[in-house]
Structures are given as structure tokens and as C-alpha cells.
mmCIF file of C-alpha atoms in Angstrom:
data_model
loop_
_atom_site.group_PDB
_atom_site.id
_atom_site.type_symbol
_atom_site.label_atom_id
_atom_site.label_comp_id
_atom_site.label_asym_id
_atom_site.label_seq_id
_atom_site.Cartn_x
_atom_site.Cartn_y
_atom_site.Cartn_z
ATOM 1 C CA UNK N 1 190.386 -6.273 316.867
ATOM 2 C CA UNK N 2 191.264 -10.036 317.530
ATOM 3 C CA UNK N 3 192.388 -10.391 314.221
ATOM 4 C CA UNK N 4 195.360 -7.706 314.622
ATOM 5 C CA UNK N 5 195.816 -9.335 318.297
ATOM 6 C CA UNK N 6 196.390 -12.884 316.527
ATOM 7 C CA UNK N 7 198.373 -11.779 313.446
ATOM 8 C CA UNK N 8 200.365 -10.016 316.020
ATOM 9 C CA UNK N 9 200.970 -13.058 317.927
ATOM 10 C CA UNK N 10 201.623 -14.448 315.021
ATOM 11 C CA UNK N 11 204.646 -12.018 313.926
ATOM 12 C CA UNK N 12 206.333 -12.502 317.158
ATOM 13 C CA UNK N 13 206.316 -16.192 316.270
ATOM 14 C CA UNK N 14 207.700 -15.851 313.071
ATOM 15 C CA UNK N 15 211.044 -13.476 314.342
ATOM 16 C CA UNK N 16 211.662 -16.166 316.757
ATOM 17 C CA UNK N 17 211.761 -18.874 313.971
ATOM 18 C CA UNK N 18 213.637 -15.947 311.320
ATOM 19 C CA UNK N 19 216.127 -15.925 313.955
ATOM 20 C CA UNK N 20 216.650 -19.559 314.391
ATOM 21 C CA UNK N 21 216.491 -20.644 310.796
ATOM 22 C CA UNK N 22 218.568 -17.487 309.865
ATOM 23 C CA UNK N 23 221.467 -19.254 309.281
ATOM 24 C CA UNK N 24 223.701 -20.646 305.785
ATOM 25 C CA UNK N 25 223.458 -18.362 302.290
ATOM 26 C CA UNK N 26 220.198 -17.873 300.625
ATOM 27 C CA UNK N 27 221.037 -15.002 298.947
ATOM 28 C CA UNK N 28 218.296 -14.737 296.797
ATOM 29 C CA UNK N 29 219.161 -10.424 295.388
ATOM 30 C CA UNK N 30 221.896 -8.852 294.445
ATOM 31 C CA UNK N 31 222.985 -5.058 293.568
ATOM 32 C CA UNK N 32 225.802 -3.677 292.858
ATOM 33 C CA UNK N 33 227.454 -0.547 294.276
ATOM 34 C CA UNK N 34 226.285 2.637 293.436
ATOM 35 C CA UNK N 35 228.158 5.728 294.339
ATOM 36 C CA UNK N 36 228.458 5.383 297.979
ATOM 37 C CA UNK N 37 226.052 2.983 298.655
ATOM 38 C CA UNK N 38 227.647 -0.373 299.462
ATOM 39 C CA UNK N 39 226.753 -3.673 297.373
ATOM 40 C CA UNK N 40 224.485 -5.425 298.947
ATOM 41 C CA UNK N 41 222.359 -9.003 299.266
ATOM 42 C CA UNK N 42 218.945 -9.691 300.814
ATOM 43 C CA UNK N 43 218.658 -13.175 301.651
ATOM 44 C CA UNK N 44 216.039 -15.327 302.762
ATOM 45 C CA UNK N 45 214.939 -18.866 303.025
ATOM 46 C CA UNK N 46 212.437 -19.680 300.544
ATOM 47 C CA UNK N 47 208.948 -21.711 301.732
ATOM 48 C CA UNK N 48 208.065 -25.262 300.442
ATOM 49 C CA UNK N 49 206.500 -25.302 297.341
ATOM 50 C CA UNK N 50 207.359 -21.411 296.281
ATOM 51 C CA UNK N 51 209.768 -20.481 293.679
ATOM 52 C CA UNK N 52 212.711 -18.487 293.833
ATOM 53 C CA UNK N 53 213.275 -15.559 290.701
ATOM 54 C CA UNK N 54 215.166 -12.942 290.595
ATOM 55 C CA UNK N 55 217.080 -13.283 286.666
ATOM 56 C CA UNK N 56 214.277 -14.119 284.282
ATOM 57 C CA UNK N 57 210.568 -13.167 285.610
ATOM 58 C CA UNK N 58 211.823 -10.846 288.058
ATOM 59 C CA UNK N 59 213.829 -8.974 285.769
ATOM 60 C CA UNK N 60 210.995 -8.701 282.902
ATOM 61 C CA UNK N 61 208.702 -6.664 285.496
ATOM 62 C CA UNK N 62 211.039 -4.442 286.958
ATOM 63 C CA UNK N 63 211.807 -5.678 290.793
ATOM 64 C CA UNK N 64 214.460 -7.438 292.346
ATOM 65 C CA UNK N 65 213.396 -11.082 293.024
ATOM 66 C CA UNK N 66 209.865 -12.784 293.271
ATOM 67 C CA UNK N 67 208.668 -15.768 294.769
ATOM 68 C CA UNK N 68 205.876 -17.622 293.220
ATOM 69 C CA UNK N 69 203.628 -21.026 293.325
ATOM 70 C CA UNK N 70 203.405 -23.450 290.654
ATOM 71 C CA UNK N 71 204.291 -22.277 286.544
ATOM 72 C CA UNK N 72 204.801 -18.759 286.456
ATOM 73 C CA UNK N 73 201.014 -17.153 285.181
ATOM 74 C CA UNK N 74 202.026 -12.649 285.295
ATOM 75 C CA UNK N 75 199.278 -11.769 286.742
ATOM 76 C CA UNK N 76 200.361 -10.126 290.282
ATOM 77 C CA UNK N 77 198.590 -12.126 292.670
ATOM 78 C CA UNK N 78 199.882 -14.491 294.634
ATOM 79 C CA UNK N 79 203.569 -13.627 293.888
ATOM 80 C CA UNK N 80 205.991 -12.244 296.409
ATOM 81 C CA UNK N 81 207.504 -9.102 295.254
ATOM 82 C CA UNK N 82 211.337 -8.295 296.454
ATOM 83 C CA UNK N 83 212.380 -4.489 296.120
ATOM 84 C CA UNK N 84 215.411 -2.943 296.759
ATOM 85 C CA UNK N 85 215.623 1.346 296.693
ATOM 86 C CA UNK N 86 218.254 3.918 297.516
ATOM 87 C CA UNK N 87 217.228 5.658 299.986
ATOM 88 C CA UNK N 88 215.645 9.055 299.343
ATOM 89 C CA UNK N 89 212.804 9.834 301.851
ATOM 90 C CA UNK N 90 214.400 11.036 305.866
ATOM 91 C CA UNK N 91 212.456 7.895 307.710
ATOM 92 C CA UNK N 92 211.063 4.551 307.127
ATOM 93 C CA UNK N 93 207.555 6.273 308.361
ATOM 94 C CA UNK N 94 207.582 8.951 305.312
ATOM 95 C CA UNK N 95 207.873 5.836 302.814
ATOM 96 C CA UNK N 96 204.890 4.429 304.607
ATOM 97 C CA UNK N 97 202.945 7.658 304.009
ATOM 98 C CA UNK N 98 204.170 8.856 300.870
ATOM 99 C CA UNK N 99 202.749 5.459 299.259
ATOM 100 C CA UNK N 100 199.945 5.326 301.376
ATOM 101 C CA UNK N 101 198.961 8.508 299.635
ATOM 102 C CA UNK N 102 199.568 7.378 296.143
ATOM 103 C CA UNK N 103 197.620 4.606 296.575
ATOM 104 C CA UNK N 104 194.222 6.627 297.877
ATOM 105 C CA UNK N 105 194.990 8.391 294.961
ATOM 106 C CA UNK N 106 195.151 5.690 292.812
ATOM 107 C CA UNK N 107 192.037 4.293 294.190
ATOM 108 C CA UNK N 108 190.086 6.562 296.465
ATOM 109 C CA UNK N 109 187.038 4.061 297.753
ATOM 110 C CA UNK N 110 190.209 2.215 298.706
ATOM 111 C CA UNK N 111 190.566 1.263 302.358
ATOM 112 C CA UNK N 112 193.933 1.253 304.155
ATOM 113 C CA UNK N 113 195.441 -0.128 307.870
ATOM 114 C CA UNK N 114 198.735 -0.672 308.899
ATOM 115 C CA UNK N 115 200.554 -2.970 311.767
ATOM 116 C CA UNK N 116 204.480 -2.790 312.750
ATOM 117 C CA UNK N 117 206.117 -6.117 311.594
ATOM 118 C CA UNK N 118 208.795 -7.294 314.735
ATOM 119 C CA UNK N 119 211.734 -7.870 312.535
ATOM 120 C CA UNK N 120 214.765 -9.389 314.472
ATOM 121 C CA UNK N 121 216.987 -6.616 313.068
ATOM 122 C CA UNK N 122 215.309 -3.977 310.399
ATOM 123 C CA UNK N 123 212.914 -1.792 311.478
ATOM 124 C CA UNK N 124 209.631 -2.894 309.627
ATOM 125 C CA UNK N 125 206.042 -1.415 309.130
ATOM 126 C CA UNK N 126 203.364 -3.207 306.681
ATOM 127 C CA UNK N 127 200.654 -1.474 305.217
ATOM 128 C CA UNK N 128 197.297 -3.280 304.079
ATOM 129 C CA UNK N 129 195.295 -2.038 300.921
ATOM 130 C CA UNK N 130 191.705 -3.248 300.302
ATOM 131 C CA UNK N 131 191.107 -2.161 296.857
ATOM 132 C CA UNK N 132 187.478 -1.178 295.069
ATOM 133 C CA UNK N 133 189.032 -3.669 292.573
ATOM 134 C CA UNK N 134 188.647 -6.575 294.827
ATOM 135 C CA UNK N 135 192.241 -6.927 295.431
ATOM 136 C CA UNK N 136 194.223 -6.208 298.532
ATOM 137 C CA UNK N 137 197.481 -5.910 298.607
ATOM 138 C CA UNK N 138 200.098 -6.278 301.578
ATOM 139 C CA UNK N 139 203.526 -4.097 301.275
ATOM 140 C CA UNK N 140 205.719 -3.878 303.684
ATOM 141 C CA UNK N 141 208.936 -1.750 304.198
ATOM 142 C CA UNK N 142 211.888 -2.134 305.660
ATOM 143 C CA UNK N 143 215.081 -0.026 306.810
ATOM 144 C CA UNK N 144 218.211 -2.046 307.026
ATOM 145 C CA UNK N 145 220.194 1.551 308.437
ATOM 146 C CA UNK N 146 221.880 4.384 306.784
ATOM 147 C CA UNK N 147 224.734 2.918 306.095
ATOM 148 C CA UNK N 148 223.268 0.415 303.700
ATOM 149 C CA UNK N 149 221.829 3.223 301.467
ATOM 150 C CA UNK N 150 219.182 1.579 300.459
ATOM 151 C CA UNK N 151 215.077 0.627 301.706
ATOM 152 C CA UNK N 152 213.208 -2.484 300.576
ATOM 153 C CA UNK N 153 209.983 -3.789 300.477
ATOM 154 C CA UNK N 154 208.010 -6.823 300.308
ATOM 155 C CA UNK N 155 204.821 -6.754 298.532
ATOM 156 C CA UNK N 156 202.126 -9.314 297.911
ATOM 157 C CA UNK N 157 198.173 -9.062 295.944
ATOM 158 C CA UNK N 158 195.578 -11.430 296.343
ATOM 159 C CA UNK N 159 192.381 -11.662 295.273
ATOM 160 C CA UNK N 160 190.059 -10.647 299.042
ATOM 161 C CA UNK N 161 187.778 -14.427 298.449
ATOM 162 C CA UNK N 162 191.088 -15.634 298.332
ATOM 163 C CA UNK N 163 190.004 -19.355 299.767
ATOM 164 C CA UNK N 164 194.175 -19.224 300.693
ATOM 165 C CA UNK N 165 194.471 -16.125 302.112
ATOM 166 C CA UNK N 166 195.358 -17.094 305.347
ATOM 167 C CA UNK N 167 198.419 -19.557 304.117
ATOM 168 C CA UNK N 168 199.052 -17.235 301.542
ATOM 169 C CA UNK N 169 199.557 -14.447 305.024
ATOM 170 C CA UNK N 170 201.319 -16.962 306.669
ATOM 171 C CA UNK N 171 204.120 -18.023 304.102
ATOM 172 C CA UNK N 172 204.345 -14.093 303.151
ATOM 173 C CA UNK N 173 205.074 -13.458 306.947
ATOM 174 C CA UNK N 174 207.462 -15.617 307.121
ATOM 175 C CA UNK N 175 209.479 -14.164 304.263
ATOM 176 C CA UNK N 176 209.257 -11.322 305.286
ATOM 177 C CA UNK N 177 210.422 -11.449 309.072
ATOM 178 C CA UNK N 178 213.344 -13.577 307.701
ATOM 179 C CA UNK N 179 214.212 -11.804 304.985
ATOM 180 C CA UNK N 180 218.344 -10.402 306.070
ATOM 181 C CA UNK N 181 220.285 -7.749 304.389
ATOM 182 C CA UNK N 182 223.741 -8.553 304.178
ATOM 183 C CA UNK N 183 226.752 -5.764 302.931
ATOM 184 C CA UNK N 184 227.917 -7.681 299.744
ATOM 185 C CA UNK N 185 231.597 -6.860 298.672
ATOM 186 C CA UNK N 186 230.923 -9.041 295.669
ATOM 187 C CA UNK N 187 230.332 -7.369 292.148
ATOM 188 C CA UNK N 188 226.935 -7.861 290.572
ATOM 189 C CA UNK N 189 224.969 -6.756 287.542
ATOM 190 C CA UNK N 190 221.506 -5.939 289.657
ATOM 191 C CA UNK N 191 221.157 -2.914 290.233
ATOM 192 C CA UNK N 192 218.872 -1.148 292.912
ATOM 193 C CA UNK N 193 214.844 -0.977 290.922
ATOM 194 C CA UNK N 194 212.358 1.638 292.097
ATOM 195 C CA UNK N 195 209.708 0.310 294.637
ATOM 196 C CA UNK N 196 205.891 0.839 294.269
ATOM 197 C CA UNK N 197 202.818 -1.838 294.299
#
């Protein structure tokens, strides 16, 4: 219970800096118009010593941008995972549930808990997976508003002995509650990917 009260704490630190440090380009996703929903961006500064992807490793699994420490290894842990959706579900809370469910199916000894993340201006919920495999898994989605057309996610996998874990949290939090979408009226060759852990 003190654990959710201090990572809680913790989130309403990190909006306060998002908002502050919020400022200058960063764009680090693109995607192109699609019907009628709108080009758009997500930007977000990056933390020291992570790298920014979204053109070569990115690409070659699927998802819109990742963020990663030291030479790029493919395996999933320890790599941020930026994904970018039309919309297709009524509310933020049925994409919550909906892959909620596909992951007990996945792995039914898994465990799963939840927390709302206090984003300064996207509604935000994160969802925690504790695996039978060893490896949990933090995804959380956002809704940047109808009018965007589009959901995202940030995901993350580590391994649960993770001597990091808790700097590993910390730097993913901080992504996450800074991460902006902007309306982009530029032309680019992403293209919304399909979300999932």
C-alpha cells in the first residue's frame, strides 16, 4: 500500500517537471494523415543516457519510436516502447480492459494492478503485468481527445530481479508524463502501427 502511495507521489512530481521542461521540439514520432484523422507528432524529451529510435529499430519491430540504453540488444526489456493507434474502442477505460484481458489470456497465473498516471493534459491509466515468465511489464495508455483520432501507449518489460527497476520506473515515468501530442500539418511517411505488449 505505501508503495502505490509513493509512486503516486512520485507521478505528481513528474507532471510538475513534464510541464516545466515541456517546452522547444522533441518530436521524436511522426504519422501521417489518414482519412480524417489529422497528422500528428508525439514529442518528448529524451533521459540522459537513453536513445532515441523511431526509423531503423523501431521500424523493424513494428511500433512507432523506442528508447533504449547502451547498443541496441532486441530483446524487449529495458526498451521504451512508443505506440500510436486510431482510435477504435468508445473510452480510454475499454483499451485498458480489452488488453488487460488478452494478457490473462495470454498468461493466466499472470497477476495484474493498475494506477491512473496524472498527465498534465491526456488522460492516462497504466496497467502493471507480473508475468509467470518472470517478466513484468508496464503499459500505459493515453487519450490525447477525439479530435486527434488516434490512442497511444507507452510500454516497458523488465526482468522482476531487475537490480534497476526502480531507475528503470523512474526514467519510464518521466517519459511518459512528458510525453505531448502535438496536431502535425507536416507530411510524413509513419503511419499509425497497432498497439499491444
Amino acid at each position: 500500500m505505501s508503495r502505490r502511495i509513493g509512486l503516486a507521489l512520485m507521478l505528481c512530481a513528474f507532471a510538475t517537471l513534464a510541464q516545466a521542461a515541456g517546452k522547444g521540439d522533441d518530436v521524436l514520432a511522426r504519422g501521417a494523415r489518414d482519412g480524417n484523422t489529422p497528422a500528428w507528432a508525439i514529442a518528448v524529451a529524451t533521459p540522459a543516457g537513453w536513445t532515441r529510435d523511431c526509423c531503423t529499430y523501431a521500424r523493424a519491430i513494428g511500433v512507432n519510436a523506442v528508447l533504449y540504453q547502451g547498443e541496441w540488444s532486441g530483446k524487449p526489456q529495458r526498451v521504451m516502447v512508443l505506440n500510436v493507434w486510431p482510435r477504435q474502442l468508445p473510452a480510454l477505460a475499454d483499451e485498458v480492459q480489452a488488453d488487460r484481458k488478452r494478457y490473462l489470456q495470454h498468461d493466466p497465473a499472470g497477476k495484474v494492478s493498475g494506477f491512473t498516471v496524472r498527465h498534465p493534459t491526456m488522460p492516462c491509466e497504466a496497467s502493471v503485468y507480473q508475468g509467470s515468465d518472470r517478466i513484468d511489464d508496464v503499459l500505459v495508455f493515453c487519450d490525447p481527445g477525439a479530435a486527434s483520432g488516434v490512442r497511444l501507449s507507452w510500454s516497458m518489460a523488465f526482468d522482476n530481479a531487475d537490480p534497476s527497476r526502480r531507475a528503470l520506473l523512474d526514467d519510464f515515468m518521466r517519459v511518459v508524463v512528458a510525453s505531448r501530442y502535438l496536431r502535425n500539418e507536416m507530411s510524413s511517411t509513419a503511419t499509425p502501427r497497432a498497439h499491444g505488449i
